[in-house]
GROMACS .gro file of C-alpha atoms in nm:
model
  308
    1UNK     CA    1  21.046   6.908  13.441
    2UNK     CA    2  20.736   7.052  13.676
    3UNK     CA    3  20.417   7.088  13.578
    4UNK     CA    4  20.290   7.378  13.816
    5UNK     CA    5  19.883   7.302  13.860
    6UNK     CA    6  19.682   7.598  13.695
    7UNK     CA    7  19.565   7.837  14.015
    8UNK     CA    8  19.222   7.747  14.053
    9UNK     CA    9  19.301   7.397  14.156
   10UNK     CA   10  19.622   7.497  14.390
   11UNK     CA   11  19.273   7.744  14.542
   12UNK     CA   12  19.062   7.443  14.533
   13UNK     CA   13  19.317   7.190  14.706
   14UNK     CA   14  19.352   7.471  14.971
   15UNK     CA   15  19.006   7.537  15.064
   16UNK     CA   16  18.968   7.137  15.113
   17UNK     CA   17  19.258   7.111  15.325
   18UNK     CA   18  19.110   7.405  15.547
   19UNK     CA   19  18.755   7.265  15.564
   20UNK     CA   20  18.936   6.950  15.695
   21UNK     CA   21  19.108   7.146  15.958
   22UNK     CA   22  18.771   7.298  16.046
   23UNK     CA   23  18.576   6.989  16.062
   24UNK     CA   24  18.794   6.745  16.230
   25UNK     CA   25  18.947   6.996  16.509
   26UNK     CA   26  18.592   7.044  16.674
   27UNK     CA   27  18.548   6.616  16.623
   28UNK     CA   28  18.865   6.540  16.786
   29UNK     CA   29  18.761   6.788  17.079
   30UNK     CA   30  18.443   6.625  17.136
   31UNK     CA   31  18.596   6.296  17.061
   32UNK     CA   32  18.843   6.384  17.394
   33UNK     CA   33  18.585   6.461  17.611
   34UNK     CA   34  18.336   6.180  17.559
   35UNK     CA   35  18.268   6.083  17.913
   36UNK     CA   36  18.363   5.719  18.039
   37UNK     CA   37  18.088   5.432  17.971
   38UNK     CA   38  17.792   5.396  18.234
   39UNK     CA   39  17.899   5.129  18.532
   40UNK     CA   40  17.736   4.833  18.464
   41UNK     CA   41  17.484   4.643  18.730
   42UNK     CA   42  17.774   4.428  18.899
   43UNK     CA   43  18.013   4.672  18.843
   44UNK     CA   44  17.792   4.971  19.002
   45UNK     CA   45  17.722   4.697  19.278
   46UNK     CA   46  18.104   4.623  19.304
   47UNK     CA   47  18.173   5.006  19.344
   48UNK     CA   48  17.842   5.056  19.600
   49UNK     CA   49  17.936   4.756  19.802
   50UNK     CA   50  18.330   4.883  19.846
   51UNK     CA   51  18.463   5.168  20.052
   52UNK     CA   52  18.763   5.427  20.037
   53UNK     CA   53  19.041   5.557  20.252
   54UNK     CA   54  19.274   5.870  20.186
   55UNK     CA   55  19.631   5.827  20.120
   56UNK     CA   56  19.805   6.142  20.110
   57UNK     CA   57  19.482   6.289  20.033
   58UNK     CA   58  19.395   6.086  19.686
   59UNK     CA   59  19.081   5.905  19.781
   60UNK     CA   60  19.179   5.490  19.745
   61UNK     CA   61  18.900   5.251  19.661
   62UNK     CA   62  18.928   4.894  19.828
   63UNK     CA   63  18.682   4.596  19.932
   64UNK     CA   64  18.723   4.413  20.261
   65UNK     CA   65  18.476   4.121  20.319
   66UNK     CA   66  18.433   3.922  20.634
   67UNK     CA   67  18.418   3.523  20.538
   68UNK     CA   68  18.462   3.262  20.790
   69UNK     CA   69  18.404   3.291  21.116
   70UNK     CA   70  18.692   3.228  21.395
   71UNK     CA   71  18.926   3.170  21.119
   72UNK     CA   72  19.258   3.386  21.191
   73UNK     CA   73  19.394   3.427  20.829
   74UNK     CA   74  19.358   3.718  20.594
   75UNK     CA   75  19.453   3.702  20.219
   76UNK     CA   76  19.527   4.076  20.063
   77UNK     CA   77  19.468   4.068  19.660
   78UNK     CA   78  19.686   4.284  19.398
   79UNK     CA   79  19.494   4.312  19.063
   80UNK     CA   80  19.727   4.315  18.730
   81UNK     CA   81  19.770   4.594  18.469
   82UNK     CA   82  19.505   4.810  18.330
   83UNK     CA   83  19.232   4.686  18.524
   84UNK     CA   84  19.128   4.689  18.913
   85UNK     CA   85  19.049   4.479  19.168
   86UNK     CA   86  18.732   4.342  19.003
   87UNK     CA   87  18.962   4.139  18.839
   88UNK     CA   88  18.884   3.904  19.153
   89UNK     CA   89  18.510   3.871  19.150
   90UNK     CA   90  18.464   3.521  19.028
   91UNK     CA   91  18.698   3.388  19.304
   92UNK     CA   92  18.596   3.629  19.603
   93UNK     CA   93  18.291   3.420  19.725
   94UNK     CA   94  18.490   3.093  19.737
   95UNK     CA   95  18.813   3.276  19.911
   96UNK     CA   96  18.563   3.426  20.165
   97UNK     CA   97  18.488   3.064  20.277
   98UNK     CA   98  18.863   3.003  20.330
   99UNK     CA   99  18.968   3.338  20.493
  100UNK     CA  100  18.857   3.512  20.772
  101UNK     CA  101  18.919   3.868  20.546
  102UNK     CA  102  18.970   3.902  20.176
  103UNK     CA  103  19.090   4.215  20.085
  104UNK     CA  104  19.169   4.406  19.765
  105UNK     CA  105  19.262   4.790  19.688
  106UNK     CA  106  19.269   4.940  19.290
  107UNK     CA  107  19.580   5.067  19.281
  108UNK     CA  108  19.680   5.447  19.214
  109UNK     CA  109  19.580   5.511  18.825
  110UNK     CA  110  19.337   5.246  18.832
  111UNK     CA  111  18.982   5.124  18.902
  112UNK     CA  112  18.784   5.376  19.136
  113UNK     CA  113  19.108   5.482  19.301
  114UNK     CA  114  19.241   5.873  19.234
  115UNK     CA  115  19.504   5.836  18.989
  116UNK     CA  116  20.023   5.708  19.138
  117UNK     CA  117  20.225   5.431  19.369
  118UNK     CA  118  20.134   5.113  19.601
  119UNK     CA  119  19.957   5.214  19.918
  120UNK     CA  120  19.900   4.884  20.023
  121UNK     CA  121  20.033   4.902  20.363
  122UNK     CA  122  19.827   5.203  20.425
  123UNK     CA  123  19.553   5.038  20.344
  124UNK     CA  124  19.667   4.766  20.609
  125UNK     CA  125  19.758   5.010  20.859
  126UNK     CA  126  19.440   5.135  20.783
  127UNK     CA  127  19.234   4.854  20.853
  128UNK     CA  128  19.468   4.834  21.196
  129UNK     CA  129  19.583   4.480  21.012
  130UNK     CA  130  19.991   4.610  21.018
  131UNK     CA  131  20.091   4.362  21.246
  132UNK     CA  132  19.902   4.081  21.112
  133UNK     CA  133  20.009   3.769  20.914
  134UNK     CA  134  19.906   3.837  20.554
  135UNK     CA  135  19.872   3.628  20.270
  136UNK     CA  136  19.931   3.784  19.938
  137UNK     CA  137  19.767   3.633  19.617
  138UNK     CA  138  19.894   3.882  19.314
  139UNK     CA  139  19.857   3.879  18.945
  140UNK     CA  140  20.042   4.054  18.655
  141UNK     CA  141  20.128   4.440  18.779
  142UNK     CA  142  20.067   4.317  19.133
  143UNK     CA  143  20.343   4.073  19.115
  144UNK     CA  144  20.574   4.356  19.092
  145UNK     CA  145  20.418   4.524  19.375
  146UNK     CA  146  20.463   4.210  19.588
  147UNK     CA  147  20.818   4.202  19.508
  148UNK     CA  148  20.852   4.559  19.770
  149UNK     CA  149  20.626   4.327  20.020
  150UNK     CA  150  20.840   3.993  20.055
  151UNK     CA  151  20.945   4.014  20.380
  152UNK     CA  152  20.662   3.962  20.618
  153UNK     CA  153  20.381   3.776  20.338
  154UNK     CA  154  20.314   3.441  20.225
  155UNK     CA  155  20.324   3.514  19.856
  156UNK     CA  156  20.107   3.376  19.526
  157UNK     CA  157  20.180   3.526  19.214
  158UNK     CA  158  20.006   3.422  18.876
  159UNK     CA  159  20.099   3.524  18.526
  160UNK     CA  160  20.304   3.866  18.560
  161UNK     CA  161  20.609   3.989  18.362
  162UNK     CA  162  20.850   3.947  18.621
  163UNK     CA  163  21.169   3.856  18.386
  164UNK     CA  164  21.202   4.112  18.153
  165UNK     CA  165  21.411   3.856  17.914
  166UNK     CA  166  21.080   3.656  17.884
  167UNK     CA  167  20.816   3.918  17.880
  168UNK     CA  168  20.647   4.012  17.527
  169UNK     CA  169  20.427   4.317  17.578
  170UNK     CA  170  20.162   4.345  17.311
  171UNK     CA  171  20.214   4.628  17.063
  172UNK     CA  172  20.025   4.913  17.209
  173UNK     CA  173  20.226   4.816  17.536
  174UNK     CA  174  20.512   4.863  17.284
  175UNK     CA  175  20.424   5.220  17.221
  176UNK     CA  176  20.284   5.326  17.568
  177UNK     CA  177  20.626   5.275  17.700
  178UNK     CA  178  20.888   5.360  17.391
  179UNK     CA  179  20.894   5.710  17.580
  180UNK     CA  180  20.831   5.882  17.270
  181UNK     CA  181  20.537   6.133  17.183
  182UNK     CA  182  20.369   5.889  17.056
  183UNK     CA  183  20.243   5.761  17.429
  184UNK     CA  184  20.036   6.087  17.535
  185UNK     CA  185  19.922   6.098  17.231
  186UNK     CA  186  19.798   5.695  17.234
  187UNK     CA  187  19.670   5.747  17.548
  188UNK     CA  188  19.431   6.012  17.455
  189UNK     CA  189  19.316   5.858  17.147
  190UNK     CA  190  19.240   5.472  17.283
  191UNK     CA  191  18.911   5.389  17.246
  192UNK     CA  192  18.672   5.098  17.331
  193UNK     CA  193  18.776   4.938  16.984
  194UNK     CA  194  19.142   4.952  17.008
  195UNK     CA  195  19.101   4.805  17.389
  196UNK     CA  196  18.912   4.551  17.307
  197UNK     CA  197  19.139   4.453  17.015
  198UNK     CA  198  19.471   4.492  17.202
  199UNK     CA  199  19.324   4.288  17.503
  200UNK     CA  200  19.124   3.983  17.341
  201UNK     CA  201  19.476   3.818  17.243
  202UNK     CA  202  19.573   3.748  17.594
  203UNK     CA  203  19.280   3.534  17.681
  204UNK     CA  204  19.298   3.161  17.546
  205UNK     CA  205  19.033   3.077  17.255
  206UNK     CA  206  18.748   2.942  17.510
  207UNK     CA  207  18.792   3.167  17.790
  208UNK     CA  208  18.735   3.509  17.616
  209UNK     CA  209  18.526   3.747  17.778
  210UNK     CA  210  18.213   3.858  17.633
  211UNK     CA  211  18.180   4.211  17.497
  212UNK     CA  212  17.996   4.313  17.796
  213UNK     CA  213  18.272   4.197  18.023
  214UNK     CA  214  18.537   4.365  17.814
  215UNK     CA  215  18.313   4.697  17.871
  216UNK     CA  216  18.348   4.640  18.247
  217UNK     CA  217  18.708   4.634  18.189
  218UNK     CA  218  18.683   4.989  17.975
  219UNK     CA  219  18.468   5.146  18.244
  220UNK     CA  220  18.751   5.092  18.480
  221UNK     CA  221  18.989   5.218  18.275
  222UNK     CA  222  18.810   5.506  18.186
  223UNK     CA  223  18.710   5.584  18.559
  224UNK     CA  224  18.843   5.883  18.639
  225UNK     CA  225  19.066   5.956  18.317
  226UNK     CA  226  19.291   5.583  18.425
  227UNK     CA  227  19.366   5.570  18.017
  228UNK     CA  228  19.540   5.945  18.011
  229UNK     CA  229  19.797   5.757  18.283
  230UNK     CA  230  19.854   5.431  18.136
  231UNK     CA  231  20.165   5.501  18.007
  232UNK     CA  232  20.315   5.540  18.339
  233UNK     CA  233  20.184   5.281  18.511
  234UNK     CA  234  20.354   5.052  18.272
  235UNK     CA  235  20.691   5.039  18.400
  236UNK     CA  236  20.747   4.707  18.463
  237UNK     CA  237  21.091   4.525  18.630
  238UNK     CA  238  21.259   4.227  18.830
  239UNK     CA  239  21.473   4.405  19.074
  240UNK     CA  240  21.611   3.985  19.210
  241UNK     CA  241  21.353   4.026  19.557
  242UNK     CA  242  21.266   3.688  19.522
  243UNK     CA  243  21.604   3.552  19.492
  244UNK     CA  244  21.672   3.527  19.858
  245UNK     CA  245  21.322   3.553  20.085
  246UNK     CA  246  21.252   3.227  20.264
  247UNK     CA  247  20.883   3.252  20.313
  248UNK     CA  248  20.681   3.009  20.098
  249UNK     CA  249  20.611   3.109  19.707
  250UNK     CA  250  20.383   2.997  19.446
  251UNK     CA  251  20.299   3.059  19.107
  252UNK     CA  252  19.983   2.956  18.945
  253UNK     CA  253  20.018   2.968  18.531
  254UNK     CA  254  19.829   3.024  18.268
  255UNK     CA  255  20.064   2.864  17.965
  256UNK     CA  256  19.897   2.958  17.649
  257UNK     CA  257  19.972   3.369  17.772
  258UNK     CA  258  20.158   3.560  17.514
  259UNK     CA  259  20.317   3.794  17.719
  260UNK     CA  260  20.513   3.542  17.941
  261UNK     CA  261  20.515   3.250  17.721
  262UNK     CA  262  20.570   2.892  17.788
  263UNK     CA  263  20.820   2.713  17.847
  264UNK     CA  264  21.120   3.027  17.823
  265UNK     CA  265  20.938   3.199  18.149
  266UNK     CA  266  20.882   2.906  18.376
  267UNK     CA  267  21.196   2.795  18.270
  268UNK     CA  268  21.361   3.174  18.364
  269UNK     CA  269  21.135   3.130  18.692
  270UNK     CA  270  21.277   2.821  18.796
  271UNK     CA  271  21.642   2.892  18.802
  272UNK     CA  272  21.622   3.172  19.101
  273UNK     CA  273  21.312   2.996  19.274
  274UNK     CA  274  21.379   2.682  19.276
  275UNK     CA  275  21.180   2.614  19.615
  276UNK     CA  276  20.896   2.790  19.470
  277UNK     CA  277  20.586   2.562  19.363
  278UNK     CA  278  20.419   2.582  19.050
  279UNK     CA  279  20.094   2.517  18.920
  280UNK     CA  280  20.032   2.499  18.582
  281UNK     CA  281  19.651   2.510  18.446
  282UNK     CA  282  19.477   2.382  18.158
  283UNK     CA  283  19.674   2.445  17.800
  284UNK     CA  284  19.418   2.690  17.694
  285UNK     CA  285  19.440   2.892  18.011
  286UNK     CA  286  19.600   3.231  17.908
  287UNK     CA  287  19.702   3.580  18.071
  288UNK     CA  288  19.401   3.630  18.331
  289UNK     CA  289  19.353   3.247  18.479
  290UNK     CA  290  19.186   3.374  18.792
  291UNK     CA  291  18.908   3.452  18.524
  292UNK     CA  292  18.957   3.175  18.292
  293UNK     CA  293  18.969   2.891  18.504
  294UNK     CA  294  18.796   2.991  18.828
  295UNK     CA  295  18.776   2.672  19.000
  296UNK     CA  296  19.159   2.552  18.834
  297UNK     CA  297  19.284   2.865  18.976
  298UNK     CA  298  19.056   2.856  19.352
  299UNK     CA  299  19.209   2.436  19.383
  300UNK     CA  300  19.541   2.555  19.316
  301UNK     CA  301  19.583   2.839  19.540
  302UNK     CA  302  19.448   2.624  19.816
  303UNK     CA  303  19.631   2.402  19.758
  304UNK     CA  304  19.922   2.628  19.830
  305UNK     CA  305  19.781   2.771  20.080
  306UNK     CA  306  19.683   2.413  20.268
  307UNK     CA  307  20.065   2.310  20.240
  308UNK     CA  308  20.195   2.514  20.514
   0.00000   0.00000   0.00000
């Protein structure tokens, strides 16, 4: 049996329900256009102190510093997913006194770059650097990009989801990628609070970033609209490059990261590279161990680097 509710409240009901509509339509509006976060001082002075190129007229941001003197070798940097090339700050200074260039570029859809695909030959090309030897030093989404870039680079990759049996994307990675609605819709609605609670998890429990680091990390997301493309930046694979290349590899490893956890992806690593040299850091080094462990990471890599 129904109980029909007496007309007045069905009228009642109904005039809430539209006040709702009328009230949170103009909020989500301005909630959409809420312009990205101000730069902060080292990330203004990061910006400032960089320059851009055009590639196929999208404007390309990139940094190129001159470090030692007489030196012949130049090391090219490919930031990870969702952030930019900043990623590299703490280690820049002490790569500079190694390397005769250090280089880095925000890829398409992220950082200060125009928002899609790697144009990091251009950027050599360039810098007239095409024919040069090149050492590549990559992280997360950049060690998919190496994989197109194997055949004339000395290659260091750290932490990225190479092996898609081993890699565990957080949730809202889930849902940017399950090609449903849901993922334009996500993309719009992200804010700093869901970024900053998606993203602390990946960090060990000592090397967190404070909240006005993870705001640098926001500001380059939201630099021109990079959170509306997220979604399709995220396709990640392993399409076997590294199977066969013969020049020398390394992989410097954060184990305590959640989204290639240890031991199942060093152990997937090892079988197809087994000439490849590992270093692992610290157990409480995480996802981003070029900013967790800056000297860890800096010894490593030189080490690699001073092998050969």
């Amino acid at each position: 049996m129904y109980v029909l509710a007496p007309a007045p409240l069905l009228g009642s009901i109904r005039m809430r329900e539209w006040w709702v509509q009328v009230l949170a339509m103009p909020l989500l509006a301005v909630y959409l256009h809420i312009p990205p976060p101000q730069l902060s001082p080292a990330l203004h002075s990061w910006k400032t102190s960089g320059k851009f190129f055009t590639y196929k007229g999208l404007p390309i941001f990139y940094q190129d510093s001159v470090g030692v003197v007489g030196s012949p070798e130049i090391v090219v940097l490919l930031h990870g997913f969702q952030t930019s090339s900043y990623d590299w700050y703490k280690i820049w200074e002490g790569l500079t006194l190694r390397f005769h260039r250090v280089i880095a570029l925000d890829f398409l859809g992220f950082g200060f770059s125009d928002k899609p695909a790697s144009i990091m030959e251009a950027l050599l090309r360039h810098l007239g650097l095409q024919n040069r030897r090149i050492n590549l030093l990559s992280h997360d989404y950049g060690d998919i990009v190496a994989q197109e870039l194997l055949y004339r680079y000395n290659l260091c990759l750290s932490n990225g989801g190479i092996f898609p049996e081993t890699h565990r994307p957080l949730l809202l990675q889930k849902l940017l990628t399950d090609g449903s609605v849901l993922s334009p819709i996500l993309t719009r609605l992200m804010n700093f609070f869901v970024f900053s609670r998606g993203l602390t998890p990946v960090f060990g429990p000592y090397t967190r970033p404070s909240e006005s680091g993870m705001w640098d990390m926001w500001a380059r997301i939201r630099n021109n609209d990079g959170n509306l493309v997220i979604d399709s930046l995220l396709q990640r694979r392993w399409v076997g490059a590294f199977a066969s290349v013969t020049i020398p590899i390394h992989f410097i490893y954060g184990p305590l990261d959640p989204i290639n956890p240890y031991p199942e992806f060093l152990e997937l690593y090892r079988k197809p590279l087994s000439r490849s040299t590992v270093s692992i850091l610290d157990d409480h080094i995480s996802h981003y161990p070029q900013l967790e462990d800056l000297m860890g990471f800096l010894n490593a890599y030189m080490g690699f680097i001073n092998s050969f």
